[in-house]
Amino acid sequence: MAGKVFFSVSMSLDGFVAPESPEDLMGQQWMELHAWAFPLRFFRENLKLGAGGEEGLDNDVARETFARTGASVMGKRMFDVGEHAWPEEAPFHTPVFVVTHEQRDPWQRPGGTTFHFVNDGIEPALEQARAAASERDVRIAGGGATILQYVNAGLVDEFSIALSPVLFGSGIRLFDGVDASRVALEPVRSESSSRVTHLTYAVHPR
Amino acid sequence: MAGKVFFSVSMSLDGFVAPESPEDLMGQQWMELHAWAFPLRFFRENLKLGAGGEEGLDNDVARETFARTGASVMGKRMFDVGEHAWPEEAPFHTPVFVVTHEQRDPWQRPGGTTFHFVNDGIEPALEQARAAASERDVRIAGGGATILQYVNAGLVDEFSIALSPVLFGSGIRLFDGVDASRVALEPVRSESSSRVTHLTYAVHPR
């Protein structure tokens, strides 16, 4: 049985997932957006930051999100930022399919991450990711514009939002440009830690 | 001891609290935004729609929001829409202070709602509402622009959002124009029913 196509992002209460400019990615509010993740045992393990870290709901969510993912798809903007920001052992540990016009050979990183560059659009990238993921799920990793392309194309089955108690006021909105007339949401799960609310929705055509 | 100043709204997952045009207020997505409230026992009681209705978490939240409110403040846009939409027994059953340039005598409705028209801005309107509410809380009822004025002026202590599983794509965003550099949020409570997620935050200066 084929896996699901999902995305999982941290979103500010006012709907933003990233600052307008990649140079602001280490800014105060961006750090607050992801503040729930940094203390986690899984986060420390996955980035080889050493032992320790917190367990509990947030850690379980992060670990399950990783465990279900057999392959990821990402846009060029996310890749371009990450290429210089990820550690040598990029944190995916699976095949990653980058939707881009750039023609480039696969880029294999230590630890099991290989980036494949797909030049013919979002659907072929997803098909390759599905094949690579086998029975596991495909994660649309980001950024926001790429996630929205998949949502509007009706290709996303489910998504999770870690809703952080922070307001951005400006930046890149997750749902800016969503084709609201075609997307219906069904609440699947909602759980809160002291830091963040984890919301999961199934996506249906309307 | 003086009460708190709060607001409580239903918000779409993409951050909208109302359609762009008041004429669309009865549209499909607006109805979906508030769909969690219509079946409630409290909603039926408060609008005199007859006996029955659902109990449970959503009903408790709606009833508590009403019970804590000793007076409300609203903007002219909300009042102008409501003046023609509310039943004769307007659903507030407390004094309501309308921030407006219109000079008008108090408008007393059966059932305990009296609208007072305040012409000298948001702070005097709030002071009058505080006095009227006595030890109960003051609710900034809406609309979105008025709520934001109070948030940006640092006058809101706490707020609750009923986050509905619906995407609008366009309309009036609750936090559009928020002074994010000055507002810090502290999660107070988060609970979900099958229909909606109730989120409560305390507001602090940052």
Coordinates of C-alpha atoms in Angstrom, one line a residue:
Chain A
M1 CA 0.0 0.0 0.0
A2 CA 1.3 3.4 -1.0
G3 CA 2.1 5.9 1.8
K4 CA 0.5 9.3 2.3
V5 CA 1.7 12.7 1.0
F6 CA 1.9 15.1 3.9
F7 CA 3.7 18.2 5.1
S8 CA 4.6 19.3 8.6
V9 CA 5.6 22.9 9.5
S10 CA 5.9 25.3 12.4
M11 CA 3.5 28.2 11.9
S12 CA 3.1 31.5 13.8
L13 CA -0.3 32.2 15.2
D14 CA -0.7 34.8 12.4
G15 CA 0.0 32.3 9.7
F16 CA 3.7 32.7 8.8
V17 CA 6.2 30.0 8.2
A18 CA 9.3 32.0 7.3
P19 CA 10.6 35.5 7.2
E20 CA 10.4 37.4 3.9
S21 CA 14.2 37.3 3.4
P22 CA 16.3 34.2 3.9
E23 CA 18.9 36.4 5.6
D24 CA 16.4 36.8 8.5
L25 CA 16.2 33.1 9.1
M26 CA 18.1 33.4 12.3
G27 CA 16.2 36.3 13.5
Q28 CA 14.4 36.5 16.9
Q29 CA 10.9 35.5 15.7
W30 CA 12.1 32.8 13.5
M31 CA 14.0 31.3 16.4
E32 CA 10.8 31.6 18.6
L33 CA 8.8 29.9 15.9
H34 CA 11.0 26.8 16.2
A35 CA 11.8 27.2 19.9
W36 CA 9.7 24.1 20.7
A37 CA 12.0 21.9 18.7
F38 CA 15.5 22.9 19.9
P39 CA 15.4 21.3 23.4
L40 CA 14.2 17.9 22.1
R41 CA 16.1 14.7 22.4
F42 CA 15.2 13.9 18.8
F43 CA 16.4 17.2 17.5
R44 CA 19.8 16.8 19.3
E45 CA 20.1 13.2 18.1
N46 CA 19.3 14.0 14.5
L47 CA 21.7 16.9 14.2
K48 CA 24.3 15.1 16.3
L49 CA 24.4 17.8 18.9
G50 CA 25.2 15.3 21.7
A51 CA 23.2 13.3 24.3
G52 CA 20.4 14.6 26.4
G53 CA 17.3 16.6 25.5
E54 CA 13.7 16.6 26.5
E55 CA 11.3 13.7 25.9
G56 CA 7.5 14.0 26.0
L57 CA 4.8 15.0 23.5
D58 CA 6.9 17.4 21.4
N59 CA 9.6 14.9 21.1
D60 CA 7.2 12.1 20.1
V61 CA 5.7 14.2 17.4
A62 CA 9.1 15.1 16.0
R63 CA 10.3 11.5 16.1
E64 CA 7.1 10.2 14.5
T65 CA 7.3 12.8 11.7
F66 CA 10.8 11.7 10.9
A67 CA 10.0 8.0 11.2
R68 CA 7.1 8.0 8.8
T69 CA 9.0 9.9 6.1
G70 CA 10.5 7.7 3.3
A71 CA 11.4 10.5 1.0
S72 CA 11.0 14.3 0.9
V73 CA 10.3 16.9 -1.8
M74 CA 11.4 20.4 -1.5
G75 CA 11.5 23.6 -3.6
K76 CA 14.5 25.4 -4.9
R77 CA 14.3 28.2 -2.3
M78 CA 14.5 25.8 0.6
F79 CA 17.3 23.9 -1.0
D80 CA 19.3 27.0 -1.7
V81 CA 19.1 28.1 1.9
G82 CA 19.7 24.6 3.3
E83 CA 22.6 23.8 1.0
H84 CA 24.7 26.3 3.0
A85 CA 23.0 25.8 6.4
W86 CA 22.6 22.0 6.9
P87 CA 25.5 20.1 8.5
E88 CA 27.5 17.8 6.3
E89 CA 25.1 15.0 7.5
A90 CA 22.0 16.7 6.2
P91 CA 19.1 16.0 8.6
F92 CA 16.8 14.0 6.1
H93 CA 18.6 10.6 6.0
T94 CA 16.4 9.7 3.0
P95 CA 16.2 10.6 -0.7
V96 CA 15.2 14.2 -1.2
F97 CA 13.7 15.4 -4.5
V98 CA 14.4 19.1 -5.3
V99 CA 12.0 20.8 -7.8
T100 CA 14.3 23.1 -9.7
H101 CA 15.3 24.3 -13.1
E102 CA 18.9 23.6 -12.2
Q103 CA 20.3 20.5 -13.9
R104 CA 22.7 18.8 -11.6
D105 CA 23.8 15.3 -10.7
P106 CA 22.5 13.7 -7.5
W107 CA 24.3 15.1 -4.4
Q108 CA 25.0 12.4 -1.9
R109 CA 25.6 13.3 1.7
P110 CA 27.0 11.2 4.5
G111 CA 24.2 9.7 6.6
G112 CA 21.8 8.6 3.9
T113 CA 20.6 11.9 2.4
T114 CA 20.8 12.1 -1.4
F115 CA 19.4 15.2 -3.2
H116 CA 17.9 14.5 -6.6
F117 CA 17.2 17.5 -8.9
V118 CA 14.0 17.2 -10.8
N119 CA 13.5 19.6 -13.7
D120 CA 10.0 18.7 -15.0
G121 CA 7.7 20.0 -12.3
I122 CA 6.0 19.0 -9.0
E123 CA 4.2 15.9 -10.2
P124 CA 7.2 14.1 -11.6
A125 CA 9.1 15.0 -8.4
L126 CA 6.3 13.5 -6.3
E127 CA 6.2 10.4 -8.4
Q128 CA 9.9 9.8 -7.9
A129 CA 9.5 10.5 -4.2
R130 CA 6.6 8.0 -3.9
A131 CA 8.7 5.3 -5.6
A132 CA 11.7 6.0 -3.3
A133 CA 9.5 6.0 -0.2
S134 CA 7.9 2.7 -1.0
E135 CA 5.3 2.0 1.7
R136 CA 6.4 5.0 3.8
D137 CA 5.0 8.5 3.5
V138 CA 6.3 11.4 1.3
R139 CA 6.9 14.7 3.1
I140 CA 6.6 17.9 1.2
A141 CA 9.4 19.6 3.2
G142 CA 8.9 23.1 2.0
G143 CA 9.2 26.0 1.5
G144 CA 5.8 27.5 1.8
A145 CA 5.4 28.2 -2.0
T146 CA 6.2 24.6 -2.9
I147 CA 3.8 23.2 -0.2
L148 CA 1.1 25.5 -1.6
Q149 CA 1.6 24.2 -5.1
Y150 CA 1.1 20.7 -3.9
V151 CA -2.0 21.6 -1.9
N152 CA -3.6 23.5 -4.8
A153 CA -2.9 20.6 -7.1
G154 CA -4.9 18.3 -4.8
L155 CA -1.8 16.2 -4.1
V156 CA -1.6 16.5 -0.3
D157 CA -3.4 13.9 1.8
E158 CA -2.7 15.3 5.3
F159 CA -0.7 17.9 7.1
S160 CA 0.5 18.9 10.6
I161 CA 1.1 22.3 11.9
A162 CA 3.0 23.1 15.1
L163 CA 1.2 26.3 16.0
S164 CA 3.7 28.5 17.9
P165 CA 2.7 31.2 20.4
V166 CA 4.4 34.0 18.3
L167 CA 3.3 36.7 16.0
F168 CA 5.4 37.6 12.9
G169 CA 3.5 40.5 11.4
S170 CA 5.3 39.9 8.1
G171 CA 7.0 37.2 6.2
I172 CA 5.9 34.2 4.1
R173 CA 2.4 33.0 4.8
L174 CA 1.8 29.3 4.5
F175 CA -1.6 29.6 2.9
D176 CA -1.2 32.8 0.9
G177 CA -2.7 31.9 -2.5
V178 CA -4.5 28.7 -1.4
D179 CA -7.3 27.8 -3.6
A180 CA -9.8 27.9 -0.7
S181 CA -12.8 27.0 -2.9
R182 CA -11.3 23.6 -3.6
V183 CA -9.8 22.6 -0.3
A184 CA -11.8 21.2 2.6
L185 CA -10.1 20.2 5.9
E186 CA -11.0 17.5 8.4
P187 CA -9.5 17.7 11.9
V188 CA -7.6 14.6 12.7
R189 CA -5.7 15.3 15.9
S190 CA -4.9 18.2 18.2
E191 CA -2.5 18.1 21.1
S192 CA -0.7 20.7 23.1
S193 CA 2.5 20.9 25.0
S194 CA 3.4 23.8 27.2
R195 CA 5.3 25.3 24.1
V196 CA 3.2 24.6 21.0
T197 CA -0.1 23.2 19.7
H198 CA 0.2 20.3 17.2
L199 CA -2.7 20.2 14.8
T200 CA -3.3 17.6 12.1
Y201 CA -5.8 17.8 9.3
A202 CA -6.8 15.6 6.4
V203 CA -7.2 17.4 3.1
H204 CA -10.3 16.6 0.9
P205 CA -11.5 18.1 -2.3
R206 CA -14.6 20.3 -1.9
Chain B
M1 CA -10.2 44.0 41.6
A2 CA -10.7 45.1 38.0
G3 CA -11.5 42.5 35.4
K4 CA -9.4 41.6 32.4
V5 CA -9.7 43.0 28.8
F6 CA -10.0 40.1 26.3
F7 CA -11.3 39.2 22.9
S8 CA -12.6 35.9 21.7
V9 CA -13.1 35.2 18.0
S10 CA -13.4 32.3 15.5
M11 CA -10.5 32.3 13.1
S12 CA -9.8 30.3 10.0
L13 CA -6.6 28.2 9.9
D14 CA -5.2 30.8 7.5
G15 CA -5.9 33.6 9.9
F16 CA -9.2 35.2 8.7
V17 CA -12.0 36.3 10.9
A18 CA -14.4 37.8 8.4
P19 CA -15.0 38.1 4.6
E20 CA -13.7 41.2 2.8
S21 CA -17.3 42.5 2.2
P22 CA -20.1 42.5 4.8
E23 CA -22.4 41.2 2.1
D24 CA -20.5 37.9 2.2
L25 CA -21.1 37.4 5.9
M26 CA -23.6 34.6 5.2
G27 CA -21.4 32.9 2.6
Q28 CA -20.3 29.3 2.8
Q29 CA -16.9 29.7 4.4
W30 CA -18.1 32.3 7.0
M31 CA -20.8 29.8 8.0
E32 CA -18.2 27.1 8.3
L33 CA -16.0 29.4 10.4
H34 CA -18.8 29.5 13.0
A35 CA -20.2 26.1 12.4
W36 CA -18.9 24.9 15.8
A37 CA -21.2 27.4 17.6
F38 CA -24.6 26.9 15.9
P39 CA -25.5 23.5 17.4
L40 CA -24.7 24.6 21.0
R41 CA -27.3 24.7 23.7
F42 CA -25.9 28.1 24.8
F43 CA -26.1 29.6 21.3
R44 CA -29.8 28.5 21.0
E45 CA -30.6 29.8 24.5
N46 CA -28.9 33.1 23.9
L47 CA -30.6 33.8 20.6
K48 CA -33.9 32.3 21.8
L49 CA -33.9 29.7 19.1
G50 CA -35.7 27.2 21.4
A51 CA -34.7 24.3 23.6
G52 CA -32.2 21.7 23.0
G53 CA -28.7 21.9 21.6
E54 CA -25.4 20.3 22.4
E55 CA -23.5 20.4 25.6
G56 CA -19.8 19.6 26.1
L57 CA -16.6 21.5 25.7
D58 CA -17.7 23.9 22.9
N59 CA -20.8 24.8 24.9
D60 CA -18.8 25.3 28.1
V61 CA -16.4 27.7 26.3
A62 CA -19.2 29.7 24.8
R63 CA -21.1 29.9 28.1
E64 CA -18.0 30.9 30.1
T65 CA -17.1 33.6 27.5
F66 CA -20.5 35.1 27.9
A67 CA -20.5 34.8 31.7
R68 CA -17.2 36.5 32.2
T69 CA -18.2 39.5 30.1
G70 CA -19.5 42.5 32.0
A71 CA -19.4 44.9 29.1
S72 CA -18.3 44.9 25.4
V73 CA -16.5 47.3 23.1
M74 CA -17.0 47.2 19.4
G75 CA -16.0 49.1 16.3
K76 CA -18.4 50.9 13.9
R77 CA -18.1 48.3 11.2
M78 CA -19.3 45.5 13.5
F79 CA -22.1 47.7 14.9
D80 CA -23.3 48.7 11.4
V81 CA -23.6 45.1 10.3
G82 CA -25.1 43.9 13.6
E83 CA -27.6 46.8 13.8
H84 CA -29.5 45.1 11.0
A85 CA -28.6 41.5 11.7
W86 CA -29.1 41.1 15.5
P87 CA -32.5 40.1 16.7
E88 CA -34.4 42.7 18.7
E89 CA -33.0 41.1 21.9
A90 CA -29.4 41.7 20.8
P91 CA -27.2 38.9 22.1
F92 CA -25.0 40.9 24.5
H93 CA -27.3 41.4 27.5
T94 CA -24.7 44.0 28.9
P95 CA -23.7 47.5 28.0
V96 CA -21.9 47.8 24.7
F97 CA -19.6 50.7 23.9
V98 CA -19.3 51.5 20.2
V99 CA -16.2 53.4 19.0
T100 CA -17.6 55.7 16.3
H101 CA -17.7 59.2 15.0
E102 CA -21.5 59.0 14.9
Q103 CA -23.1 61.1 17.7
R104 CA -26.2 59.2 18.9
D105 CA -28.1 58.7 22.1
P106 CA -27.8 55.4 23.9
W107 CA -29.8 52.7 22.1
Q108 CA -31.5 50.4 24.6
R109 CA -32.6 47.0 23.5
P110 CA -34.9 44.5 25.3
G111 CA -33.0 41.9 27.3
G112 CA -30.4 44.2 28.8
T113 CA -28.2 45.3 25.9
T114 CA -27.6 49.1 25.7
F115 CA -25.4 50.5 23.0
H116 CA -23.4 53.6 24.0
F117 CA -21.7 55.6 21.2
V118 CA -18.3 56.8 22.2
N119 CA -16.8 59.5 20.0
D120 CA -13.3 60.1 21.5
G121 CA -11.4 57.0 20.7
I122 CA -10.6 53.5 21.9
E123 CA -9.2 54.4 25.3
P124 CA -12.2 56.3 26.6
A125 CA -14.5 53.6 25.2
L126 CA -12.5 51.0 27.2
E127 CA -12.6 53.1 30.4
Q128 CA -16.3 53.4 30.2
A129 CA -16.6 49.7 29.6
R130 CA -14.3 48.9 32.5
A131 CA -16.5 51.0 34.8
A132 CA -19.7 49.3 33.5
A133 CA -18.2 45.8 33.8
S134 CA -17.1 46.4 37.4
E135 CA -15.3 43.3 38.6
R136 CA -16.2 41.3 35.4
D137 CA -14.2 41.3 32.2
V138 CA -14.4 43.6 29.2
R139 CA -14.7 41.9 25.9
I140 CA -13.4 43.6 22.7
A141 CA -16.1 42.2 20.6
G142 CA -14.7 43.2 17.2
G143 CA -14.4 43.6 14.3
G144 CA -10.8 42.7 13.5
A145 CA -9.6 46.2 13.0
T146 CA -10.9 47.3 16.4
I147 CA -9.4 44.3 18.1
L148 CA -6.0 45.1 16.5
Q149 CA -6.1 48.7 17.6
Y150 CA -6.5 47.5 21.2
V151 CA -3.8 44.9 20.8
N152 CA -1.3 47.3 19.4
A153 CA -2.1 49.9 22.1
G154 CA -1.1 47.2 24.7
L155 CA -4.6 47.2 26.2
V156 CA -5.5 43.5 25.8
D157 CA -4.6 41.1 28.6
E158 CA -5.7 37.8 27.1
F159 CA -7.5 36.4 24.1
S160 CA -9.1 33.2 22.9
I161 CA -9.3 31.9 19.4
A162 CA -11.6 29.2 18.2
L163 CA -9.5 27.9 15.4
S164 CA -11.8 26.4 12.7
P165 CA -10.8 23.7 10.2
V166 CA -11.5 26.0 7.2
L167 CA -9.4 28.0 4.8
F168 CA -10.7 31.4 3.5
G169 CA -8.0 32.4 1.1
S170 CA -9.2 36.0 1.4
G171 CA -11.0 38.3 3.7
I172 CA -10.1 40.2 6.9
R173 CA -7.1 38.9 8.8
L174 CA -7.2 39.1 12.5
F175 CA -3.5 40.0 12.9
D176 CA -2.9 42.0 9.7
G177 CA -1.0 45.0 10.9
V178 CA -0.1 43.7 14.4
D179 CA 2.9 45.4 15.9
A180 CA 4.7 42.0 16.3
S181 CA 7.8 43.7 17.7
R182 CA 5.9 44.7 20.8
V183 CA 3.6 41.7 21.4
A184 CA 4.6 38.5 23.2
L185 CA 2.2 35.7 23.7
E186 CA 2.1 33.1 26.5
P187 CA 0.0 30.0 26.0
V188 CA -2.6 29.7 28.7
R189 CA -4.9 26.9 27.5
S190 CA -5.6 24.7 24.5
E191 CA -8.5 22.3 24.2
S192 CA -10.1 20.7 21.1
S193 CA -13.5 19.3 20.4
S194 CA -14.3 17.4 17.2
R195 CA -15.1 20.7 15.5
V196 CA -12.7 23.3 16.6
T197 CA -9.5 24.0 18.7
H198 CA -9.9 26.6 21.5
L199 CA -6.6 28.4 22.1
T200 CA -6.1 31.0 24.9
Y201 CA -3.0 33.3 25.2
A202 CA -2.0 35.9 27.6
V203 CA -0.5 39.1 26.0
H204 CA 2.6 40.6 27.3
P205 CA 4.8 43.5 26.2
R206 CA 8.1 42.4 24.6

